[in-house]
Tab-separated table of N, CA and C in Angstrom:
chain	number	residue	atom	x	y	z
W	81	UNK	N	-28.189	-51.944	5.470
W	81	UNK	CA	-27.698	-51.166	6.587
W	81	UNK	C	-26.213	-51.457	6.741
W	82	UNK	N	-25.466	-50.597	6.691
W	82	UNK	CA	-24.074	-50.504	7.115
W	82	UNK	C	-23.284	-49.743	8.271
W	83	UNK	N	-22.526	-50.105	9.274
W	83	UNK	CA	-22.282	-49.737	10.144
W	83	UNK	C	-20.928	-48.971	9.782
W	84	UNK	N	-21.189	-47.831	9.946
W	84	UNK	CA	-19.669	-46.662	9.610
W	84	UNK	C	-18.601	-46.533	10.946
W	85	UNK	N	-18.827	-47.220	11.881
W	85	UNK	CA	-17.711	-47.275	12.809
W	85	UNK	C	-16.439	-48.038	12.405
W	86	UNK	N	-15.350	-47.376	12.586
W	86	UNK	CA	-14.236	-48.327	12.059
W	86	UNK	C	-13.249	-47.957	13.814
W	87	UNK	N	-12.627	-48.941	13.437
W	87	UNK	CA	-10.838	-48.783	14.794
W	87	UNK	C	-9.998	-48.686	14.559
W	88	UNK	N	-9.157	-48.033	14.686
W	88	UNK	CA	-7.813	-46.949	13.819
W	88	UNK	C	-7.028	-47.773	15.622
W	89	UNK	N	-6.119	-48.427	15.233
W	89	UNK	CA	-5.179	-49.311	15.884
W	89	UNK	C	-3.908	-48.538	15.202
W	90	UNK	N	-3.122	-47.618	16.471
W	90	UNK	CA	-1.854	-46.722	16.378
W	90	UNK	C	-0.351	-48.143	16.982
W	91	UNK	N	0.092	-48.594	15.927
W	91	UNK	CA	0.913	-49.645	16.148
W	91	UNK	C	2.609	-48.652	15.907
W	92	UNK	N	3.290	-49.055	16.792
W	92	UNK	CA	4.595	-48.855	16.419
W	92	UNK	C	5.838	-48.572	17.862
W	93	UNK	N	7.053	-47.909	17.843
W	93	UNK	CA	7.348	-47.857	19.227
W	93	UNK	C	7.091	-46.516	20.157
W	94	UNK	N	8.146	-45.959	20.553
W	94	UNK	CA	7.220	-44.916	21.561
W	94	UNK	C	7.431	-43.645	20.990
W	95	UNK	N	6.411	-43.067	20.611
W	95	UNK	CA	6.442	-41.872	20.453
W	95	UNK	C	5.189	-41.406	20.350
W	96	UNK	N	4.720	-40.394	19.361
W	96	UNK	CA	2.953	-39.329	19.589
W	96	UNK	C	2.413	-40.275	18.654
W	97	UNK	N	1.118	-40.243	19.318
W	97	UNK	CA	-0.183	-41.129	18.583
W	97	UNK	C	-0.554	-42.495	18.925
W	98	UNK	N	0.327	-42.819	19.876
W	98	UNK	CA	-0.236	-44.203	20.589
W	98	UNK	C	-0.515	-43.755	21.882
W	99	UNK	N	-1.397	-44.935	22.667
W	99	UNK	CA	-1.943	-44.961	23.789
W	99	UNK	C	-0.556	-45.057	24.716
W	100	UNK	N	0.468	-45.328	24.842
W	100	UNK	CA	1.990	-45.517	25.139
W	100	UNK	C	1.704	-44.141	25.999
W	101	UNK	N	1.634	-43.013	25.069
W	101	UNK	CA	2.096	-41.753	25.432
W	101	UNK	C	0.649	-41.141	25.930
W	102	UNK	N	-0.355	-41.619	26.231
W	102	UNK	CA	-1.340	-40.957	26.636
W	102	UNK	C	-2.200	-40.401	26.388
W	103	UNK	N	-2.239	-39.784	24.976
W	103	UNK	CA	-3.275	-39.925	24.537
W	103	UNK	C	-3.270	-39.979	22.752
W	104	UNK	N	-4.611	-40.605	22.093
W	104	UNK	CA	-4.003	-41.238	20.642
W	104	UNK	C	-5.265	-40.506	19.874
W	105	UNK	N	-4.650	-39.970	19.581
W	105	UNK	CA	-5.135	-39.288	17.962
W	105	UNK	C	-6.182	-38.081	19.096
W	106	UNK	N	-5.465	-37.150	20.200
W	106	UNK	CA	-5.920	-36.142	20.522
W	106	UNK	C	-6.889	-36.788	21.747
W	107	UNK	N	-7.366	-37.533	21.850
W	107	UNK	CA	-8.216	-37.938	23.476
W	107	UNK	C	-7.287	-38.931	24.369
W	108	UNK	N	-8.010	-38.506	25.132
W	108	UNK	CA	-7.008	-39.255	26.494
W	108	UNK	C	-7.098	-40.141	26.701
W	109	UNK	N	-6.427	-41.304	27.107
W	109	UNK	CA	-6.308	-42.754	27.664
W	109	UNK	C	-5.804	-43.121	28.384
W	110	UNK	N	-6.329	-44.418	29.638
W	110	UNK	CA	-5.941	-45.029	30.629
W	110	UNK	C	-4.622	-45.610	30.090
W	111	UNK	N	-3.104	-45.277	30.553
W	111	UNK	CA	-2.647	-45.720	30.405
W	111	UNK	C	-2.234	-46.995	31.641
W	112	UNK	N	-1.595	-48.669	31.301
W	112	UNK	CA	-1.589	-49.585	32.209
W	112	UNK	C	-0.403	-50.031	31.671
W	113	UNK	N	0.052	-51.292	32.745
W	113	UNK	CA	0.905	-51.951	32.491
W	113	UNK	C	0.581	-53.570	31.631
W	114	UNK	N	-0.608	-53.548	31.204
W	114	UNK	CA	-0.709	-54.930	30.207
W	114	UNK	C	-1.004	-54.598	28.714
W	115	UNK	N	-1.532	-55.476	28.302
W	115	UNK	CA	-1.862	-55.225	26.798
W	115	UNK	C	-3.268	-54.652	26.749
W	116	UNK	N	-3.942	-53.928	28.258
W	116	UNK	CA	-5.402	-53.283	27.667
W	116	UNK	C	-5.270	-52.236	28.380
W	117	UNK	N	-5.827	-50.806	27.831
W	117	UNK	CA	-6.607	-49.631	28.052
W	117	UNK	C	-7.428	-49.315	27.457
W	118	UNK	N	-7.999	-48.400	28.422
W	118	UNK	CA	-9.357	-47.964	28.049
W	118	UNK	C	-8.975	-46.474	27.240
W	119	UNK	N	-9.336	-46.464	26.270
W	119	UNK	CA	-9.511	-45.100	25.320
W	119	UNK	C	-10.643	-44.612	25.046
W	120	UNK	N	-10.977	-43.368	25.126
W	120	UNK	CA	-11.964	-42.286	24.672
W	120	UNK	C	-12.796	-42.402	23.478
W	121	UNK	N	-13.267	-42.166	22.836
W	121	UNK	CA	-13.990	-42.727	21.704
W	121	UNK	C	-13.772	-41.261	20.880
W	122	UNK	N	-13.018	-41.565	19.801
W	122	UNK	CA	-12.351	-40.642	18.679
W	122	UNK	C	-13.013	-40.556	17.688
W	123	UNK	N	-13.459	-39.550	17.320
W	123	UNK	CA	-14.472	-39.638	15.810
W	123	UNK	C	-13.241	-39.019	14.544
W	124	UNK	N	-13.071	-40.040	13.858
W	124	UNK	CA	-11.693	-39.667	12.669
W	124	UNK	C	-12.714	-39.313	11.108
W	125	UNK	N	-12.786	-38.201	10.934
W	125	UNK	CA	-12.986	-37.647	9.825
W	125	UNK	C	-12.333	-37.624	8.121
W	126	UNK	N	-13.124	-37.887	7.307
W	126	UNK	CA	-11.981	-38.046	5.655
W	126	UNK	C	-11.877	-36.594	4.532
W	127	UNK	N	-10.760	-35.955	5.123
W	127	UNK	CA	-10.500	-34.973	4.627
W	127	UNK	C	-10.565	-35.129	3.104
W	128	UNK	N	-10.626	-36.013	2.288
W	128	UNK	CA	-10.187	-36.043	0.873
W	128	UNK	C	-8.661	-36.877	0.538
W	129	UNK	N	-8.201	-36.632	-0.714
W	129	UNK	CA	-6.817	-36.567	-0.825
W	129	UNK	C	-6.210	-37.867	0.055
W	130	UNK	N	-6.655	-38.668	0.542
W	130	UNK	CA	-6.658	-39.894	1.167
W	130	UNK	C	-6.175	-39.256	2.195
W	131	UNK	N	-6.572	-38.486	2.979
W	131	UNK	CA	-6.130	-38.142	4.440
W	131	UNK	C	-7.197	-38.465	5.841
W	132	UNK	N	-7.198	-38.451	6.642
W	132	UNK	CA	-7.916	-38.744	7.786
W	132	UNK	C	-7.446	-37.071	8.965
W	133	UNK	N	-8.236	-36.606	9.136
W	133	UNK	CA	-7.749	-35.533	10.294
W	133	UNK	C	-9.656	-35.662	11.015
């Protein structure tokens, strides 16, 4: 048995695709002032071609 959930962690400074800006990879998130929010639960799909959409 293998568990196919993985966590796609959007690292970098401010701009689209981090929790920073509100919402990451298309769902919305609590944004706060510490190192935790709460995010939406994102289902990331494997297009092929080593892509993720």
């Amino acid at each position: 048995m293998s568990n196919a959930s993985q966590c796609i962690l959007a690292i970098g400074k401010m701009g689209n695709g981090k929790s920073f800006a509100g919402r990451i990879f298309g769902a919305t998130t609590i944004v706060g002032h510490s190192t935790n929010s709460e995010t939406d639960e994102v289902t990331v799909h494997y297009c092929g071609n080593g892509f993720l959409c």
